[in-house]
mmCIF file of C-alpha atoms in Angstrom:
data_model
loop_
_atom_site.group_PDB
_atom_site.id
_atom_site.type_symbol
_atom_site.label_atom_id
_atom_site.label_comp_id
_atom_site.label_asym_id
_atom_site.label_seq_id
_atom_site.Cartn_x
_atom_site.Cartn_y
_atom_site.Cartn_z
ATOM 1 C CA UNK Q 21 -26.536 -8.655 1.487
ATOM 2 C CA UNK Q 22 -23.789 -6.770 3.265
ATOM 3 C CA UNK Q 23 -25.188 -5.044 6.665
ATOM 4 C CA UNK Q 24 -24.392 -0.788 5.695
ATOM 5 C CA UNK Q 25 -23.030 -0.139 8.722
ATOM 6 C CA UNK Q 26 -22.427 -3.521 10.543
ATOM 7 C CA UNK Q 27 -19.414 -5.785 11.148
ATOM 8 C CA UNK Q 28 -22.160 -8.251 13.585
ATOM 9 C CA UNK Q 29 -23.508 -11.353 12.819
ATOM 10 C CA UNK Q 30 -22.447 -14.443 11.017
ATOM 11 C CA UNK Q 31 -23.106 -13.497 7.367
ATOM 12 C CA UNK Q 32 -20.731 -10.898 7.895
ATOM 13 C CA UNK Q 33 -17.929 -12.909 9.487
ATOM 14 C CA UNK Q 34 -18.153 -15.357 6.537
ATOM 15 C CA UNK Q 35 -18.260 -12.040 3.881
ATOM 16 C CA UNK Q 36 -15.254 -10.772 6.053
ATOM 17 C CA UNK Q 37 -13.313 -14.314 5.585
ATOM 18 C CA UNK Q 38 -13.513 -14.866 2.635
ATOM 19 C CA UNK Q 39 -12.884 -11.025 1.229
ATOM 20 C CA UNK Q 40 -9.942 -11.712 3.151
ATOM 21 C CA UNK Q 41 -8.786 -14.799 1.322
ATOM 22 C CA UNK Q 42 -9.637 -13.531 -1.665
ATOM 23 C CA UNK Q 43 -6.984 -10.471 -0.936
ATOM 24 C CA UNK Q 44 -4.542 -12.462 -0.359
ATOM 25 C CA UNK Q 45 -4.514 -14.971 -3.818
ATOM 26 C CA UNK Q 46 -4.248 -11.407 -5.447
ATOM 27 C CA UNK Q 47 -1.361 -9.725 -3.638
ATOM 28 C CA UNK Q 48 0.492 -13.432 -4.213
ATOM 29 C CA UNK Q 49 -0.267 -13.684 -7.970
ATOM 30 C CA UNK Q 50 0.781 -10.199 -8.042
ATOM 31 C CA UNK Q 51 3.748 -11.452 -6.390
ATOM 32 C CA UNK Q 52 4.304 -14.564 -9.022
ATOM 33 C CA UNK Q 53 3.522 -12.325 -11.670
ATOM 34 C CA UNK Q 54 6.005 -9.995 -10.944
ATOM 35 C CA UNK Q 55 8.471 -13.091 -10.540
ATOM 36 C CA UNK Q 56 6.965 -14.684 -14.254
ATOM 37 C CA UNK Q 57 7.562 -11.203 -16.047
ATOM 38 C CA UNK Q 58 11.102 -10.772 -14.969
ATOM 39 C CA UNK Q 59 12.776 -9.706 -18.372
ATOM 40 C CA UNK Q 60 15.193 -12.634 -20.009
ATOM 41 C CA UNK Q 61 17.686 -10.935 -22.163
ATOM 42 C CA UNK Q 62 18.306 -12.268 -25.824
ATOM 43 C CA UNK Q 63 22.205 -11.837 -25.207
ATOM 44 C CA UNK Q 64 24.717 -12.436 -22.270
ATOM 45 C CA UNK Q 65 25.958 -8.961 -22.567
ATOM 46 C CA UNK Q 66 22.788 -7.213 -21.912
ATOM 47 C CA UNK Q 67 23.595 -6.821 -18.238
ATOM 48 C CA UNK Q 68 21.733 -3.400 -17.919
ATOM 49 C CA UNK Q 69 18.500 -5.564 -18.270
ATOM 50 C CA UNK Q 70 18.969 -8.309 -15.817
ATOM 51 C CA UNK Q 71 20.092 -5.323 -13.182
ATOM 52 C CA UNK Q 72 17.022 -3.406 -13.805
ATOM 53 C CA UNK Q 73 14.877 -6.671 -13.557
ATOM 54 C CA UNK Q 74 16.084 -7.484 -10.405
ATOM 55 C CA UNK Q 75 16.453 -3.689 -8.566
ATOM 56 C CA UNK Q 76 12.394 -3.220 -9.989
ATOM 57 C CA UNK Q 77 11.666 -6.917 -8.784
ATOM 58 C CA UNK Q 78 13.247 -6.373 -5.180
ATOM 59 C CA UNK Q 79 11.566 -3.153 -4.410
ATOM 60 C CA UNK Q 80 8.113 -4.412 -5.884
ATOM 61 C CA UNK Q 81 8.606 -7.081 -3.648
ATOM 62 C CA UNK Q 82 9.136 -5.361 -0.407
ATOM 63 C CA UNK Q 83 6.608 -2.872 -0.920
ATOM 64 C CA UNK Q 84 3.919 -6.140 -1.964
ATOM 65 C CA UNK Q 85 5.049 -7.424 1.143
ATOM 66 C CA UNK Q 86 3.883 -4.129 2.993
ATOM 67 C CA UNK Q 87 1.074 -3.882 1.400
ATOM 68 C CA UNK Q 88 -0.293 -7.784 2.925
ATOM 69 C CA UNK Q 89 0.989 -7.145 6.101
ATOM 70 C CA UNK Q 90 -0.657 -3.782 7.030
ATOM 71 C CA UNK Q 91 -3.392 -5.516 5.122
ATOM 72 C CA UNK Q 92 -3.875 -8.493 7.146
ATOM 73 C CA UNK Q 93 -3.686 -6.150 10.296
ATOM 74 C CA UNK Q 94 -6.071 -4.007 9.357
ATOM 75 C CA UNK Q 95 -8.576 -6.644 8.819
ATOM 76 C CA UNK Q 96 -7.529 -8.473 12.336
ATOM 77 C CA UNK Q 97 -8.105 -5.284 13.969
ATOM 78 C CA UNK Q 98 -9.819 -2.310 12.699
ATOM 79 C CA UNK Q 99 -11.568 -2.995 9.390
ATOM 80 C CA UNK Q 100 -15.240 -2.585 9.270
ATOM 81 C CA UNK Q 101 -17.540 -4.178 6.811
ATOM 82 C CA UNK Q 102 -19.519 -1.658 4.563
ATOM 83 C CA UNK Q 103 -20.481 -1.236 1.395
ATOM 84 C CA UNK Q 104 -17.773 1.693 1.354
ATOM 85 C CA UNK Q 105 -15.096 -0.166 1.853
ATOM 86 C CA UNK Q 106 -15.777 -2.904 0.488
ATOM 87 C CA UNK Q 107 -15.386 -0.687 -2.464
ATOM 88 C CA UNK Q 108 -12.395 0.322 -1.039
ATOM 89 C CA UNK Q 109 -10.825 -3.004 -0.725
ATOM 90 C CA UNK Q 110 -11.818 -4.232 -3.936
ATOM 91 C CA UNK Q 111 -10.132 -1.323 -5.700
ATOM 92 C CA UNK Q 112 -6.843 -1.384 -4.037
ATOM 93 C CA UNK Q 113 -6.842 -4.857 -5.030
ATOM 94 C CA UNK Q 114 -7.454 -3.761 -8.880
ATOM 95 C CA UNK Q 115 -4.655 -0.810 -8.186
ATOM 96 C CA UNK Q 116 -2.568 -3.411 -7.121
ATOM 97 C CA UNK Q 117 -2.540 -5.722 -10.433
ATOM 98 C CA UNK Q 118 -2.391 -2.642 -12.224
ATOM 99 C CA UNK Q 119 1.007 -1.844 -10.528
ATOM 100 C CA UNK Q 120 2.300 -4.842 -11.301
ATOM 101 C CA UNK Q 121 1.295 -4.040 -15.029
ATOM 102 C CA UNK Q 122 3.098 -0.764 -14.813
ATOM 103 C CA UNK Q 123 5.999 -1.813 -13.507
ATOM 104 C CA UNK Q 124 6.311 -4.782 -16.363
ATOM 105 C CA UNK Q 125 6.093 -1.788 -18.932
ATOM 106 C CA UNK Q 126 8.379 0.166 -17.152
ATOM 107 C CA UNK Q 127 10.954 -2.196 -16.700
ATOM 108 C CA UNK Q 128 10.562 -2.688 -20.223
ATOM 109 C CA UNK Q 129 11.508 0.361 -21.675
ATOM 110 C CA UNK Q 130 14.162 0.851 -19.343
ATOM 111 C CA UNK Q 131 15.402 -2.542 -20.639
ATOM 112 C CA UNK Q 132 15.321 -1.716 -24.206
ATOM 113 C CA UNK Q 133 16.790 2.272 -23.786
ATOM 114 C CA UNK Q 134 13.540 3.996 -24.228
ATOM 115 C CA UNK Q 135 12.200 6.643 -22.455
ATOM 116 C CA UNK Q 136 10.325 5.385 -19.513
ATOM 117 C CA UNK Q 137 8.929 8.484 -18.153
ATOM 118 C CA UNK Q 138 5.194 7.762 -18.881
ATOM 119 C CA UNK Q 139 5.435 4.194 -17.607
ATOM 120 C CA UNK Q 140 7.343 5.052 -14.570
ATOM 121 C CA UNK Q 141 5.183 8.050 -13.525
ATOM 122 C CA UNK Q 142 2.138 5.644 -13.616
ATOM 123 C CA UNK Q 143 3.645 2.618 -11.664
ATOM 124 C CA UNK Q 144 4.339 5.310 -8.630
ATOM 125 C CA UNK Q 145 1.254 7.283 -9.283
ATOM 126 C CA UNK Q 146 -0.417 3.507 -8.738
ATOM 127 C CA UNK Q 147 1.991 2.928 -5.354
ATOM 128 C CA UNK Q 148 0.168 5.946 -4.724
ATOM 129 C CA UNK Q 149 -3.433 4.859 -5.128
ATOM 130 C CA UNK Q 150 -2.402 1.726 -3.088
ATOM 131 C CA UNK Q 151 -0.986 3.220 -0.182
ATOM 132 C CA UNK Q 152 -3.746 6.101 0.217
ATOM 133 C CA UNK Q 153 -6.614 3.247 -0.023
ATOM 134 C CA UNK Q 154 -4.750 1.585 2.479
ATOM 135 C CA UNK Q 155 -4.408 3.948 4.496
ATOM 136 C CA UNK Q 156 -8.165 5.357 4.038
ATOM 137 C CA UNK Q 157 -9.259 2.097 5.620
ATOM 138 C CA UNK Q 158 -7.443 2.308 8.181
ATOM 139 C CA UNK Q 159 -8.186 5.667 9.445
ATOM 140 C CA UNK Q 160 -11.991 4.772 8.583
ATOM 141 C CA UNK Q 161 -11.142 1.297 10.807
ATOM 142 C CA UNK Q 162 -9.819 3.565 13.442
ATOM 143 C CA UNK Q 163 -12.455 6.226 13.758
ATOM 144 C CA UNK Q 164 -15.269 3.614 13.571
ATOM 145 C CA UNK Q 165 -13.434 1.206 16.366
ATOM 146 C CA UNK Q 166 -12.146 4.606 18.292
ATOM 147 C CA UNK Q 167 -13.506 3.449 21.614
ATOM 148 C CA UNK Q 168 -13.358 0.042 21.766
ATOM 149 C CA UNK Q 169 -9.487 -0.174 20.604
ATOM 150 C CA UNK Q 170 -6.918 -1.220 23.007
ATOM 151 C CA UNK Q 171 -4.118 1.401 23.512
ATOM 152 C CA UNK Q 172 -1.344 -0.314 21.789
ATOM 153 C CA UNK Q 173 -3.695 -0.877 18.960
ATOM 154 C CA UNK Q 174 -4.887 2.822 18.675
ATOM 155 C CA UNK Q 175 -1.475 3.931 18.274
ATOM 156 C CA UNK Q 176 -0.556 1.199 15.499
ATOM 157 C CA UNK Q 177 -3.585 2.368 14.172
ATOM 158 C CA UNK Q 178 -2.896 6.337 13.801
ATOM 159 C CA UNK Q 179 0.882 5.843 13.762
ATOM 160 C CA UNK Q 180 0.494 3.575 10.577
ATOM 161 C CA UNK Q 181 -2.824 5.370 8.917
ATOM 162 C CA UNK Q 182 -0.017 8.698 9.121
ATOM 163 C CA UNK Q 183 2.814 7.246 7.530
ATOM 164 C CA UNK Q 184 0.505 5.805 4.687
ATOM 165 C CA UNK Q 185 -1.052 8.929 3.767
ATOM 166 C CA UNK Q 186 1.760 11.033 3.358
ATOM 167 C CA UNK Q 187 3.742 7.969 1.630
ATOM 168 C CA UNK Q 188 0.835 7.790 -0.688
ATOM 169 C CA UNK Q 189 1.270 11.454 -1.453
ATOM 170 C CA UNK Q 190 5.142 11.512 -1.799
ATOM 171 C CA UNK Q 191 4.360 8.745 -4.591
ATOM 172 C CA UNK Q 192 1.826 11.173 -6.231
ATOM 173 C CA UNK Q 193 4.553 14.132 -5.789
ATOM 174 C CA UNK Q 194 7.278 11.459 -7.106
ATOM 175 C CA UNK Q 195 5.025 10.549 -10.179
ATOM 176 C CA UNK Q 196 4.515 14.167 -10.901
ATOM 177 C CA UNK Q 197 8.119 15.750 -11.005
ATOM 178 C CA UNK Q 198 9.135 12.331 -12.767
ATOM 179 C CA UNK Q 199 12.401 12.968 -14.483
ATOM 180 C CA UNK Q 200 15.551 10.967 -14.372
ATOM 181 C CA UNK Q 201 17.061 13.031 -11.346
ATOM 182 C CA UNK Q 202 14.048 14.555 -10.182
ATOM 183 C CA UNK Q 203 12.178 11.190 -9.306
ATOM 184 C CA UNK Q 204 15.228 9.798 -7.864
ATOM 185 C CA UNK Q 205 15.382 12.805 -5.594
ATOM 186 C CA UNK Q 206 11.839 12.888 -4.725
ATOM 187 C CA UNK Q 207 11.744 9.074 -3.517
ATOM 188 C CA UNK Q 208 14.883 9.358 -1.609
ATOM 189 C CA UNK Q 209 13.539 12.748 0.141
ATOM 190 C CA UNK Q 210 9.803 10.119 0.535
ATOM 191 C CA UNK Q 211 11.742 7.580 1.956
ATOM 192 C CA UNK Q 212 13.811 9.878 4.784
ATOM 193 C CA UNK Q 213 10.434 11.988 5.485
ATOM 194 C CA UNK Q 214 8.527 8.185 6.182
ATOM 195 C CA UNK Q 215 11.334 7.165 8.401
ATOM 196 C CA UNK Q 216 11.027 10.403 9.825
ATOM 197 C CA UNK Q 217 7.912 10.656 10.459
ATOM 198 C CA UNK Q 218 8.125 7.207 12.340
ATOM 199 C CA UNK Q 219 9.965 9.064 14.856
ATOM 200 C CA UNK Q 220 7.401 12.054 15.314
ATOM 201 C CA UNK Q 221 3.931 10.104 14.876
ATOM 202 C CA UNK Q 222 4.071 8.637 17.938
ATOM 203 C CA UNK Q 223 3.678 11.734 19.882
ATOM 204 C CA UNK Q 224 0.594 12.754 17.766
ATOM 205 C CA UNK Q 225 -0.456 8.889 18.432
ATOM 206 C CA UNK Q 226 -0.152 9.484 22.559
ATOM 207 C CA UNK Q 227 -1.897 12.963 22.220
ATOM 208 C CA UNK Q 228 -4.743 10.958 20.433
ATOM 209 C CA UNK Q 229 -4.781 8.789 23.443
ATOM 210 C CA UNK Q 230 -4.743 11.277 26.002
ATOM 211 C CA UNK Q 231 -7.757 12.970 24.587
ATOM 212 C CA UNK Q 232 -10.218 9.695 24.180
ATOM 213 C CA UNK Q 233 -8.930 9.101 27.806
ATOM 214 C CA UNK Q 234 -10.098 12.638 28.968
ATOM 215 C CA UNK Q 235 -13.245 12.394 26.865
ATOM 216 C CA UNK Q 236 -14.056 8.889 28.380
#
């Protein structure tokens, strides 16, 4: 049984291990999967569809590849075992494969000239759910761990946890206003705001310092 509010003691450094490993075959099947379902087209003209396969492919990929390593970092340094989010962790994990899913569809109707809107709005609204979990952990990790945390690590923490949350809601936004131009606009506009924000969390990040420094 899972301690409620514990991280100590060597049932939960075993539970902790192996929820770990366990992340990881998923985000790398989701990974393979996403390299398995990459549409074959029946003709050597159908260019649109090996373009659109490989721009959906590339992005999954770098944003999978996100995904593990603020993952693994978060469980080096700031998760905390509890039935919450263990919850947590299991249902990004679910989110996850269910990306992958949405993208597949996605791509498909994009591939064959349908409309896509449905399938696209749910593959970002499930970036979305990814990236807030994600960061939810994190900022759980980094309240729970708030006085014990090194510096550096503190400011990773809050820097990152930021960025997350408001990525996760520019996907929501994105999935929302969905249309042809309008998503394309949105993501851009995410994308510059996140790098953005990159620049400007770090003073919130040293203000967060100076105040557990005054209050210690």
């Amino acid at each position: 049984m899972i301690p409620k509010d514990s991280t100590v003691g060597a049932d939960a450094e075993r539970t902790l291990h192996r929820l770990e490993a366990f992340s990881d075959i998923v985000i790398g099947f989701c990974i393979a999967e996403m390299g398995i379902n990459l549409l074959v087209p029946q003709h050597a003209s159908d260019v649109r569809t090996i373009e659109t396969g490989t721009i959906g492919f590339a992005v999954s990929f770098v944003l999978i590849s996100l995904v593990w390593w603020l993952h693994q970092r978060i469980f080096r340094t700031f998760f905390v075992l509890t039935r919450f989010t263990l919850v947590l962790n299991f249902t990004l994990l679910g989110s996850l494969v269910l990306m992958v899913y949405f993208q597949q569809v996605a791509l498909h109707f994009i591939g064959i000239s349908s409309d896509p809107a449905n399938a696209v709005r749910l593959w970002m609204a499930s970036y979305g759910v990814v990236y807030g979990l994600l960061g939810a952990m994190l900022w759980i990790g980094v309240r729970a761990r708030w006085t014990t945390l090194a510096d550096a690590n503190l400011r990773w923490g809050v820097q990152r946890a930021s960025v997350l949350t408001f990525g996760a809601a520019m996907f929501f936004v994105a999935a929302a206003w969905y249309s042809d131009l309008r998503g394309n606009v949105v993501f851009i506009v995410a994308v510059l705001t996140v790098m953005s924000l990159r620049l400007l969390v770090p003073k919130i990040a040293n203000r967060v310092i100076a105040t557990r420094a005054k209050q210690g």
